[in-house]
Short mmCIF file of C-alpha atoms in Angstrom, two decimals:
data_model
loop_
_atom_site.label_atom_id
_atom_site.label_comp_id
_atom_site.label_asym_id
_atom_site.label_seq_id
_atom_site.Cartn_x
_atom_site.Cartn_y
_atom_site.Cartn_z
CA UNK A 1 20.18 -10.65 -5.07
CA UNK A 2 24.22 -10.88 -6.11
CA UNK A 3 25.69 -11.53 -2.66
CA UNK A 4 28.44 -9.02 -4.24
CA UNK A 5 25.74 -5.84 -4.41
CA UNK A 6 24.73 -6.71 -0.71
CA UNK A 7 28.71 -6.80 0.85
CA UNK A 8 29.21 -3.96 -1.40
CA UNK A 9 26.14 -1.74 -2.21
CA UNK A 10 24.18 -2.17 1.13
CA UNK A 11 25.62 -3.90 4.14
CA UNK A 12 28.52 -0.11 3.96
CA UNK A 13 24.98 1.44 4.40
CA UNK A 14 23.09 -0.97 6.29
CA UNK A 15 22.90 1.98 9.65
CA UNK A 16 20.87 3.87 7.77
CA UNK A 17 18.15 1.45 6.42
CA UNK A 18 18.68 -0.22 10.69
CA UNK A 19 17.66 3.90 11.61
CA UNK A 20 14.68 4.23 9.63
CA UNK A 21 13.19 0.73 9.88
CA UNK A 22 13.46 0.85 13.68
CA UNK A 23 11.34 4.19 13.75
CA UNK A 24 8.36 2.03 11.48
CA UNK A 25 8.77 -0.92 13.61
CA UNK A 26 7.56 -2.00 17.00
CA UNK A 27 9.24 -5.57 17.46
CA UNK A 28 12.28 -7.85 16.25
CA UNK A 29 9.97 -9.75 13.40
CA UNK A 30 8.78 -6.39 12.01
CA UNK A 31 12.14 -4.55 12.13
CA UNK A 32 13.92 -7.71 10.02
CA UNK A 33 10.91 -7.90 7.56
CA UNK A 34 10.81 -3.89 6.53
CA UNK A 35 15.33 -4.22 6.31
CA UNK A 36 14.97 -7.23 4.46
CA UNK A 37 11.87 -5.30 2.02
CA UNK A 38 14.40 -2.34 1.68
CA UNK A 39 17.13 -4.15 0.69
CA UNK A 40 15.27 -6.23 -2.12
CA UNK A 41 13.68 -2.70 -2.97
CA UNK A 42 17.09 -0.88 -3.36
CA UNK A 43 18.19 -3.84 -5.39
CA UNK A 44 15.46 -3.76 -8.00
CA UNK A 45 15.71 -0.38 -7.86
CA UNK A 46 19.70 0.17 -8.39
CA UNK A 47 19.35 0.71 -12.14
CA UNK A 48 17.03 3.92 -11.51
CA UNK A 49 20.00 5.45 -9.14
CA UNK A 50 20.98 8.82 -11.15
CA UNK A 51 24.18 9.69 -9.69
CA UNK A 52 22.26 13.12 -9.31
CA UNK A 53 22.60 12.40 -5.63
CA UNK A 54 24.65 10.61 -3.15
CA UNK A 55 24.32 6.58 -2.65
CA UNK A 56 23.64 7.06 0.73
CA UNK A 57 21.01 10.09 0.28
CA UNK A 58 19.41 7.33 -2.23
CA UNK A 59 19.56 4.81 0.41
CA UNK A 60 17.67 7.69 2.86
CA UNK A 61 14.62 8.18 0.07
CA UNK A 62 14.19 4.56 -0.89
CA UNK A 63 14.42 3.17 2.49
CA UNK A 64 11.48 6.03 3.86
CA UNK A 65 9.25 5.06 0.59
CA UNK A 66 9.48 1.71 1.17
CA UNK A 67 8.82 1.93 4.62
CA UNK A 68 6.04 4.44 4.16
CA UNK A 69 4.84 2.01 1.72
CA UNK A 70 5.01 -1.57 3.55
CA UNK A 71 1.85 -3.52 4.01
CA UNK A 72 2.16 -5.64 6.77
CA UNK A 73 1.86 -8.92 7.08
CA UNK A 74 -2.04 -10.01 8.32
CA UNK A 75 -0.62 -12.10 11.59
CA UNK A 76 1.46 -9.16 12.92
CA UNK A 77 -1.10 -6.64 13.34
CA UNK A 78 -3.39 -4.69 10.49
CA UNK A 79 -3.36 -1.71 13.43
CA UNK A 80 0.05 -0.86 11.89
CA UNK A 81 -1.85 0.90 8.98
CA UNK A 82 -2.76 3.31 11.46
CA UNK A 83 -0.54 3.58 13.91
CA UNK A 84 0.42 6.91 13.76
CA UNK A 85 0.47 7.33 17.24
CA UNK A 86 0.93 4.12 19.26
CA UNK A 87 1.22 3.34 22.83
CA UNK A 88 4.08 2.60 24.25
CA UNK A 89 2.88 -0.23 25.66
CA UNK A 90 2.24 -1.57 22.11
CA UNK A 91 5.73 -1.51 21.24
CA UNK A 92 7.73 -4.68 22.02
CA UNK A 93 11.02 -3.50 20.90
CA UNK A 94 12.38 -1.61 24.15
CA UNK A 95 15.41 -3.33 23.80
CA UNK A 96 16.59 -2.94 20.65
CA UNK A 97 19.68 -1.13 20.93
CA UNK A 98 22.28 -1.69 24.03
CA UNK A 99 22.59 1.89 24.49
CA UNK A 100 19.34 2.61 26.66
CA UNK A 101 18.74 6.14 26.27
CA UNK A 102 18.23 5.68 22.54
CA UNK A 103 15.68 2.76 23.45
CA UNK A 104 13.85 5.39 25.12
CA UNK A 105 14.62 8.27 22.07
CA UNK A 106 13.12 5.51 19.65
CA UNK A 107 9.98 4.34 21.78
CA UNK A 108 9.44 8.23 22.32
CA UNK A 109 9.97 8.35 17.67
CA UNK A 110 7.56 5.63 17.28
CA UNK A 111 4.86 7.73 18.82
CA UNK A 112 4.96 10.55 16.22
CA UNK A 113 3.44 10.68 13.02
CA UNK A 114 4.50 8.66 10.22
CA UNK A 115 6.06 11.92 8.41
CA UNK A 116 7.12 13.18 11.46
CA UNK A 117 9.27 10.27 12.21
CA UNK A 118 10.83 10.35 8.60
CA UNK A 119 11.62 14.49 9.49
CA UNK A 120 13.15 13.69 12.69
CA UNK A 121 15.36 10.58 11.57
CA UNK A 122 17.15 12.74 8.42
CA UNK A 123 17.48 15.73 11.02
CA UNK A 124 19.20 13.77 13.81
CA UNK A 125 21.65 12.42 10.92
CA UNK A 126 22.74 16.16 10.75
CA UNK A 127 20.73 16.47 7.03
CA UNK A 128 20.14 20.11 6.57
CA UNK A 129 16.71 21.82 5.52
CA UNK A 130 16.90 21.96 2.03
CA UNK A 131 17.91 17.72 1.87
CA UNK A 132 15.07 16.72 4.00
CA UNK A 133 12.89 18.70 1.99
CA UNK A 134 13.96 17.18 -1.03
CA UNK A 135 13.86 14.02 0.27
CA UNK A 136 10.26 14.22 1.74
CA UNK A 137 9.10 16.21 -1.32
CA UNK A 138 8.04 18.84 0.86
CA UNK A 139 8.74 22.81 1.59
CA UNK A 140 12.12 23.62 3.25
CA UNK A 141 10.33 26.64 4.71
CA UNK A 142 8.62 24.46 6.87
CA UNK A 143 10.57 21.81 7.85
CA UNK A 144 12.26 24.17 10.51
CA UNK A 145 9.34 24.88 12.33
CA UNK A 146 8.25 20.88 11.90
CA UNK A 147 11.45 20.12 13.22
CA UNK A 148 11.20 22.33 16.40
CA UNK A 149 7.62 21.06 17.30
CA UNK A 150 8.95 17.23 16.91
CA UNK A 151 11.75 18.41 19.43
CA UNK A 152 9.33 19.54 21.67
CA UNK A 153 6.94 16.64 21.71
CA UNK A 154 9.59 13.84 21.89
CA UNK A 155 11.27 15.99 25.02
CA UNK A 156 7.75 16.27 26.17
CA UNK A 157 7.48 12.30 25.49
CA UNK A 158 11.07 11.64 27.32
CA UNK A 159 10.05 13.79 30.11
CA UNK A 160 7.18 11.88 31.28
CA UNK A 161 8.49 8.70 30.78
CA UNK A 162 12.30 9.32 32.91
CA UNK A 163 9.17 10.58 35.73
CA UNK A 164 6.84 7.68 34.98
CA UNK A 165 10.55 5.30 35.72
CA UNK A 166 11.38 7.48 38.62
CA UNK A 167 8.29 7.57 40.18
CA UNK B 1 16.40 14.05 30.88
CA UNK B 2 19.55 16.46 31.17
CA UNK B 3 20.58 14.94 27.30
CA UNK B 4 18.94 16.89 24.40
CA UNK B 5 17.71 14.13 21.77
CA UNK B 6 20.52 15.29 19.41
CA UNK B 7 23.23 13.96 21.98
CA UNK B 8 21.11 10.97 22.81
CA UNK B 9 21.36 10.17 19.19
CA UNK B 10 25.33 10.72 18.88
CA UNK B 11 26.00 8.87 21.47
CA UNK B 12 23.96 5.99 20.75
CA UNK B 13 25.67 5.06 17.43
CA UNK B 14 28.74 6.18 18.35
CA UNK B 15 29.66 2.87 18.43
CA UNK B 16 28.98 1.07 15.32
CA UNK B 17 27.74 -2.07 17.39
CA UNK B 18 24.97 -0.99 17.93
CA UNK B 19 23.56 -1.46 14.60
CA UNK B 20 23.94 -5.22 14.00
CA UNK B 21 22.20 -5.78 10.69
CA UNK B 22 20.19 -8.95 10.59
CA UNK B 23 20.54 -11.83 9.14
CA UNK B 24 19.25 -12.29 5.41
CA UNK B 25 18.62 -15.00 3.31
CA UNK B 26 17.24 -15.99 0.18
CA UNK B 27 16.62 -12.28 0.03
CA UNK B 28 15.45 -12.37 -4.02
CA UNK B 29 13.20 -15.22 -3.19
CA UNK B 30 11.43 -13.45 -0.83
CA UNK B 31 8.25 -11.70 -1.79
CA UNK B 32 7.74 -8.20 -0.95
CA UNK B 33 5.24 -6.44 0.72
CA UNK B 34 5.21 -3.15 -0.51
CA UNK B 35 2.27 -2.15 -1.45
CA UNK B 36 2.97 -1.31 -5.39
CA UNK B 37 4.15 -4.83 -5.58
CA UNK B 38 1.60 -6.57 -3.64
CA UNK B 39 -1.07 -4.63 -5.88
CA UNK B 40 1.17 -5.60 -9.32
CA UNK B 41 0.90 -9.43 -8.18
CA UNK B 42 -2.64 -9.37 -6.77
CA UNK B 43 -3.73 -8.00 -10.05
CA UNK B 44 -2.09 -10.13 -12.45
CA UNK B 45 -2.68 -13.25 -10.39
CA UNK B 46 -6.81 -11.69 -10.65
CA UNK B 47 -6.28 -11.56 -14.60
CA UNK B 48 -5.01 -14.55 -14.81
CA UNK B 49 -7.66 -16.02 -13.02
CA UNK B 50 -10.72 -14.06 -14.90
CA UNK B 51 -8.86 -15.91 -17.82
CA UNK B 52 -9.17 -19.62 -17.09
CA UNK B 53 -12.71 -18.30 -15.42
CA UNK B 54 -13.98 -16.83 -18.58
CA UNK B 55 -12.31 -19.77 -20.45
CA UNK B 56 -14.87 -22.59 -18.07
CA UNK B 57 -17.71 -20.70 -18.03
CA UNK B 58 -17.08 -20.73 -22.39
CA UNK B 59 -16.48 -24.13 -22.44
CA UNK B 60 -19.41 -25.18 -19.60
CA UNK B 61 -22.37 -23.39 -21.22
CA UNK B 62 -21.39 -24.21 -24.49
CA UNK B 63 -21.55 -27.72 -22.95
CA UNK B 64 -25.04 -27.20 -21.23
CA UNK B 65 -26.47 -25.65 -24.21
CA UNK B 66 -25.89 -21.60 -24.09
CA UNK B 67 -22.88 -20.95 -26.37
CA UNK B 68 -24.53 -17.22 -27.40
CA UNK B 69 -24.29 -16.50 -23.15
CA UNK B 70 -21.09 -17.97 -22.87
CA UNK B 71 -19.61 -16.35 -25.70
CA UNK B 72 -20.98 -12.81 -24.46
CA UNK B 73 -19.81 -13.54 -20.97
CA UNK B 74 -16.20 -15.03 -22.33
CA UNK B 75 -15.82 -11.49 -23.95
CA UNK B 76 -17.10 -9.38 -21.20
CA UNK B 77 -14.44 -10.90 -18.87
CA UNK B 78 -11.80 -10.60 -21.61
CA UNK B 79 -12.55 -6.76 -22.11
CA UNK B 80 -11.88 -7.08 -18.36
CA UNK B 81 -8.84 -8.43 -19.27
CA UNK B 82 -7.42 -6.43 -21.27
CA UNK B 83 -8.33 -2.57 -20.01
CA UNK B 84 -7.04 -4.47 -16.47
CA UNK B 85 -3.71 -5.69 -17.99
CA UNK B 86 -3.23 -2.03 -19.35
CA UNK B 87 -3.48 -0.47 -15.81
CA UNK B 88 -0.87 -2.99 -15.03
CA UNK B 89 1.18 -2.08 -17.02
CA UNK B 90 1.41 1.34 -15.79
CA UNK B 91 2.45 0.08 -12.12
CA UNK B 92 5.11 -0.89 -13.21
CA UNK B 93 6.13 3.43 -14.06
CA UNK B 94 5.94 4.24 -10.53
CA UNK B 95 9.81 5.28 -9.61
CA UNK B 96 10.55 4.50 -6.14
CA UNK B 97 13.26 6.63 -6.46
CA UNK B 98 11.92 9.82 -6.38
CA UNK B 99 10.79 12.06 -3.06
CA UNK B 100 8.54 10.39 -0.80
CA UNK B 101 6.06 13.15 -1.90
CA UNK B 102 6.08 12.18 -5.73
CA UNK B 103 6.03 8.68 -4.85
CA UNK B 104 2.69 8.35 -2.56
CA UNK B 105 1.31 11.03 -4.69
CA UNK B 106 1.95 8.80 -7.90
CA UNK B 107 0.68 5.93 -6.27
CA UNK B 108 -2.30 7.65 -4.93
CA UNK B 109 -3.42 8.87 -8.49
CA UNK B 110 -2.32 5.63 -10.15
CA UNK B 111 -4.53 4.15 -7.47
CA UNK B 112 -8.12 6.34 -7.63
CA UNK B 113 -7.36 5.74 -11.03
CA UNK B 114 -7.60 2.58 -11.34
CA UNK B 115 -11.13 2.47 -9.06
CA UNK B 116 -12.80 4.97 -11.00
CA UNK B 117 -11.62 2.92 -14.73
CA UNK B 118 -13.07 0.07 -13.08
CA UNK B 119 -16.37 1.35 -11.32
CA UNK B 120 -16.78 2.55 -15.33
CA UNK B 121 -16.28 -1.21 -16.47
CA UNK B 122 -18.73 -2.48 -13.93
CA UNK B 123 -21.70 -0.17 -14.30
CA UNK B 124 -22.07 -1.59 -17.77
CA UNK B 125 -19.94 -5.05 -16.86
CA UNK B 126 -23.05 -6.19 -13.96
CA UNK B 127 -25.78 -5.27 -15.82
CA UNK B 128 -24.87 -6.53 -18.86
CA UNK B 129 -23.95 -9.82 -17.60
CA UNK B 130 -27.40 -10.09 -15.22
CA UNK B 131 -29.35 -9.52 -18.55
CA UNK B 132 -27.49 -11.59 -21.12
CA UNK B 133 -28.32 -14.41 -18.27
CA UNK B 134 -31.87 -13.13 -17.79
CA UNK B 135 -32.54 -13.59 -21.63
CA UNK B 136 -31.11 -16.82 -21.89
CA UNK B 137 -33.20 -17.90 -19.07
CA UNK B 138 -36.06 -16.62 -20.83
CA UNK B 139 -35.76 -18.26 -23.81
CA UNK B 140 -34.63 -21.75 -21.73
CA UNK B 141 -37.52 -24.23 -22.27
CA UNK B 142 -38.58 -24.06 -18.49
CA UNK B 143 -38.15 -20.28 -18.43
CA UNK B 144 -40.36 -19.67 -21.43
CA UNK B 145 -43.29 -22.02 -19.81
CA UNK B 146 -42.98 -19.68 -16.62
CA UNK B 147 -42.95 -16.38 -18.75
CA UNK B 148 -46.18 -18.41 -20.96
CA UNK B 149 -47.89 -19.60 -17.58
CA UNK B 150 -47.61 -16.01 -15.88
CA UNK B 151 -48.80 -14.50 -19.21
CA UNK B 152 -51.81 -16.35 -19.02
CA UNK B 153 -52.41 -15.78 -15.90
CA UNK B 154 -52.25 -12.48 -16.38
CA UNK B 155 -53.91 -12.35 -19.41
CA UNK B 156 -54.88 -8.88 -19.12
CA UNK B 157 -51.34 -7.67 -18.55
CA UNK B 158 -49.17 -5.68 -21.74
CA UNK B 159 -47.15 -8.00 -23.08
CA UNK B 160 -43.33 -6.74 -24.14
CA UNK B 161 -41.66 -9.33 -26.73
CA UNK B 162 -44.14 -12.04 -25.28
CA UNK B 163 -43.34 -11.23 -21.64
CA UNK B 164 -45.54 -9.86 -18.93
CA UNK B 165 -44.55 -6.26 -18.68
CA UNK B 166 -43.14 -6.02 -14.46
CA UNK B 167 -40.49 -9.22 -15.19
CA UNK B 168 -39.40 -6.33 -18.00
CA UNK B 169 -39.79 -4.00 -15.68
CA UNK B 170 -38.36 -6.21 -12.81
CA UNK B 171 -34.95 -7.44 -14.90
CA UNK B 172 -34.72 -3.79 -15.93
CA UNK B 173 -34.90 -2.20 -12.07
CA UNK B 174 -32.21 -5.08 -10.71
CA UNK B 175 -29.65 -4.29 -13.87
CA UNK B 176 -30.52 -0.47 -12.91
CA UNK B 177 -29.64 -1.36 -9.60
CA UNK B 178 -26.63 -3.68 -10.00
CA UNK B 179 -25.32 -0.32 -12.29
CA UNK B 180 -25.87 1.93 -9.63
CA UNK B 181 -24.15 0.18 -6.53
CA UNK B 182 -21.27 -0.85 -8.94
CA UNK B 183 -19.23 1.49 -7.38
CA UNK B 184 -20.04 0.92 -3.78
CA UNK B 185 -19.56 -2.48 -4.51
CA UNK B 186 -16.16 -2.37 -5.69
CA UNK B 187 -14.85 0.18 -3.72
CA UNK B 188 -15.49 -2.20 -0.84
CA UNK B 189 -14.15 -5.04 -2.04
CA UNK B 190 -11.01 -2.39 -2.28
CA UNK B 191 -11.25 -1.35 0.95
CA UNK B 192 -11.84 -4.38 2.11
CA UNK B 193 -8.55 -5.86 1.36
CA UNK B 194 -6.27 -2.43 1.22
CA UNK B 195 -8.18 -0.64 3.05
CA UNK B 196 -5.81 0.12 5.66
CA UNK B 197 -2.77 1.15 3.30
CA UNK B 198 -5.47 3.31 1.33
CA UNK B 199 -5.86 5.15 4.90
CA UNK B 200 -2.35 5.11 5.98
CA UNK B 201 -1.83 7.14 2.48
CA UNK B 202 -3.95 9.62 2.72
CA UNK B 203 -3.03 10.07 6.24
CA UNK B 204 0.27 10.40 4.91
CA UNK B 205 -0.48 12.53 2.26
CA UNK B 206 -2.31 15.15 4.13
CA UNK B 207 0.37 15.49 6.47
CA UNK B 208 2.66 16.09 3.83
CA UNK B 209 0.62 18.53 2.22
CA UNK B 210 0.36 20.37 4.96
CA UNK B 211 4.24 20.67 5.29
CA UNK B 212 4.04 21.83 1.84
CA UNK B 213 2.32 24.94 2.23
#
């Protein structure tokens, strides 16, 4: 990869592809393997971007199909394949950001459904409705309601662990 | 938690230290592990070894004596070959760059696909293979005493081209057999080694589809 298109092309964008890889990821090794996966995937990619859509919008899609699509490496863990909802115990990546409240908003992410987390990532960066449909490839109609039962279970999910740390 | 999750996410990036990209080097060296990728080198690293396979076994029982088999095998492989390097190439159309939808749905088909044009190769590909080997055994100096010997010891015994009718019927049942559990044979050899992605995307898939209606 031209050191150029990674100053350039990426590293303006590199939150984003940080965001989503964090919600797929459970520890340090993981998290760097699926960023550096997404940024070789947006570079082979580059010469399909359509300027149909924003860069960044592009960065959103590739970054969730390439994370949706990542096969793991064997001495990780194969359970990643189906880890739709893991325990938080399984996740060794508590301290990932310095702000501890989203440490706790991403364990709580990791939890949900791989779709779900992909819903709930493009809403919290304030996309509306109709992008996150697009995006996913799904129905706009429903993304609302989606949305609002995601909500639910990660306040659910923050609930009981601020008691669990209380008590 | 007196934050709602949309405030615990402002606040969190607020400050753009908090997302420290990491470190990357020798990024296009680097092979990737998405799946369509993985499967695209997999595959051509498989043709490329059914190749130099069907190439040896050519060369080996032309050497020991059974060109006809190794000729018949060499070209069974290489019809393997070829329908495989066809499906390859089609791999290659799957746009990343499209909704996530289209692009595990794509990958999906391309992948079922690719099973069933296979289980159809191998239902004739096994059978056809256990056979040619079966004949040439037969006609083999040491299997034709065998067939001979059993013949005459079952004298009374139809005879089919010279052989005792249940070897016939034997060879016949196993290449039945090896036709019918093609299928179940490669599709866990597939599972086997993707079997986890293959449930991850139809996990995926149905949860997308449901969002869809």
């Amino acid at each position: 990869m031209g050191s150029d298109f990674y100053i350039f092309s990426i590293l303006p964008h590199a939150g984003i592809i940080i965001k989503i890889c964090r919600a797929y990821t459970n520890n340090q090794q993981d998290f760097e393997d699926y960023y550096q996966e997404v940024c070789l995937q947006i570079w082979r990619s580059k010469d399909s971007f359509k300027q149909q859509s924003q860069w960044s919008t592009w960065i959103y899609r590739l970054s969730l199909n390439v994370c949706l699509t990542y096969l793991k490496k064997k001495k990780n863990n194969d359970k990643q394949f189906a880890s739709d909802s893991l325990p938080p115990e399984a996740i060794d990546d508590s301290h990932a950001f310095v702000d501890e409240s989203i440490n706790q908003l991403y364990m709580a992410i990791r939890q949900l459904t791989e779709i779900d987390r992909a819903v709930i990532l493009l809403y919290l960066e304030e996309k509306s409705y109709q992008e996150i449909a697009e995006i996913i490839g799904t129905n706009q109609n429903n993304i609302g309601v989606r949305v609002k039962r995601i909500k639910e279970r990660l306040n659910k999910l923050l609930n009981i662990t601020n008691d669990e740390e209380g008590g | 938690m007196s934050q709602s999750i949309e405030q615990i996410w402002k606040k969190g990036f607020v400050d753009n230290k908090a997302l420290i990209a990491p470190k990357i080097n020798d990024l296009y060296n680097k092979k990737s592990q998405n799946i369509v990728d993985k499967l695209h080198r997999l595959f051509k690293y498989n043709l490329i070894g059914i190749v130099i396979g069907a190439l040896i076994l050519l060369v080996v029982l032309s050497y020991k004596g059974a060109p006809i088999l190794g000729g018949f095998l060499c070209f069974l492989l290489m019809s393997l070959v070829v329908i495989g390097k066809k499906q390859l190439n089609t791999l290659s159309d799957i746009n990343k760059n499209v909704s996530s939808y289209q692009y595990i749905k794509a990958f999906d088909s391309w992948l079922k696909g690719l099973m069933d044009e296979y289980i159809k190769i191998y239902t004739y590909l096994y059978p056809l293979a256990f056979v040619a080997v079966m004949v040439r055994l037969a006609v083999s100096e040491d299997g034709a005493k065998i067939i001979t010997d059993t013949a005459n010891h079952f004298s009374e015994s139809l005879l089919i081209m010279g052989t005792p009718w249940f070897i016939v019927l034997a060879v016949t049942v196993l290449a039945g057999l090896l036709a019918y559990f093609a299928g179940p044979i490669y599709r866990a050899d597939m599972y086997s080694l993707y079997g986890g992605a293959m449930k991850k995307l139809d996990e995926v898939i149905a949860d997308m589809e449901e969002l869809r209606k």
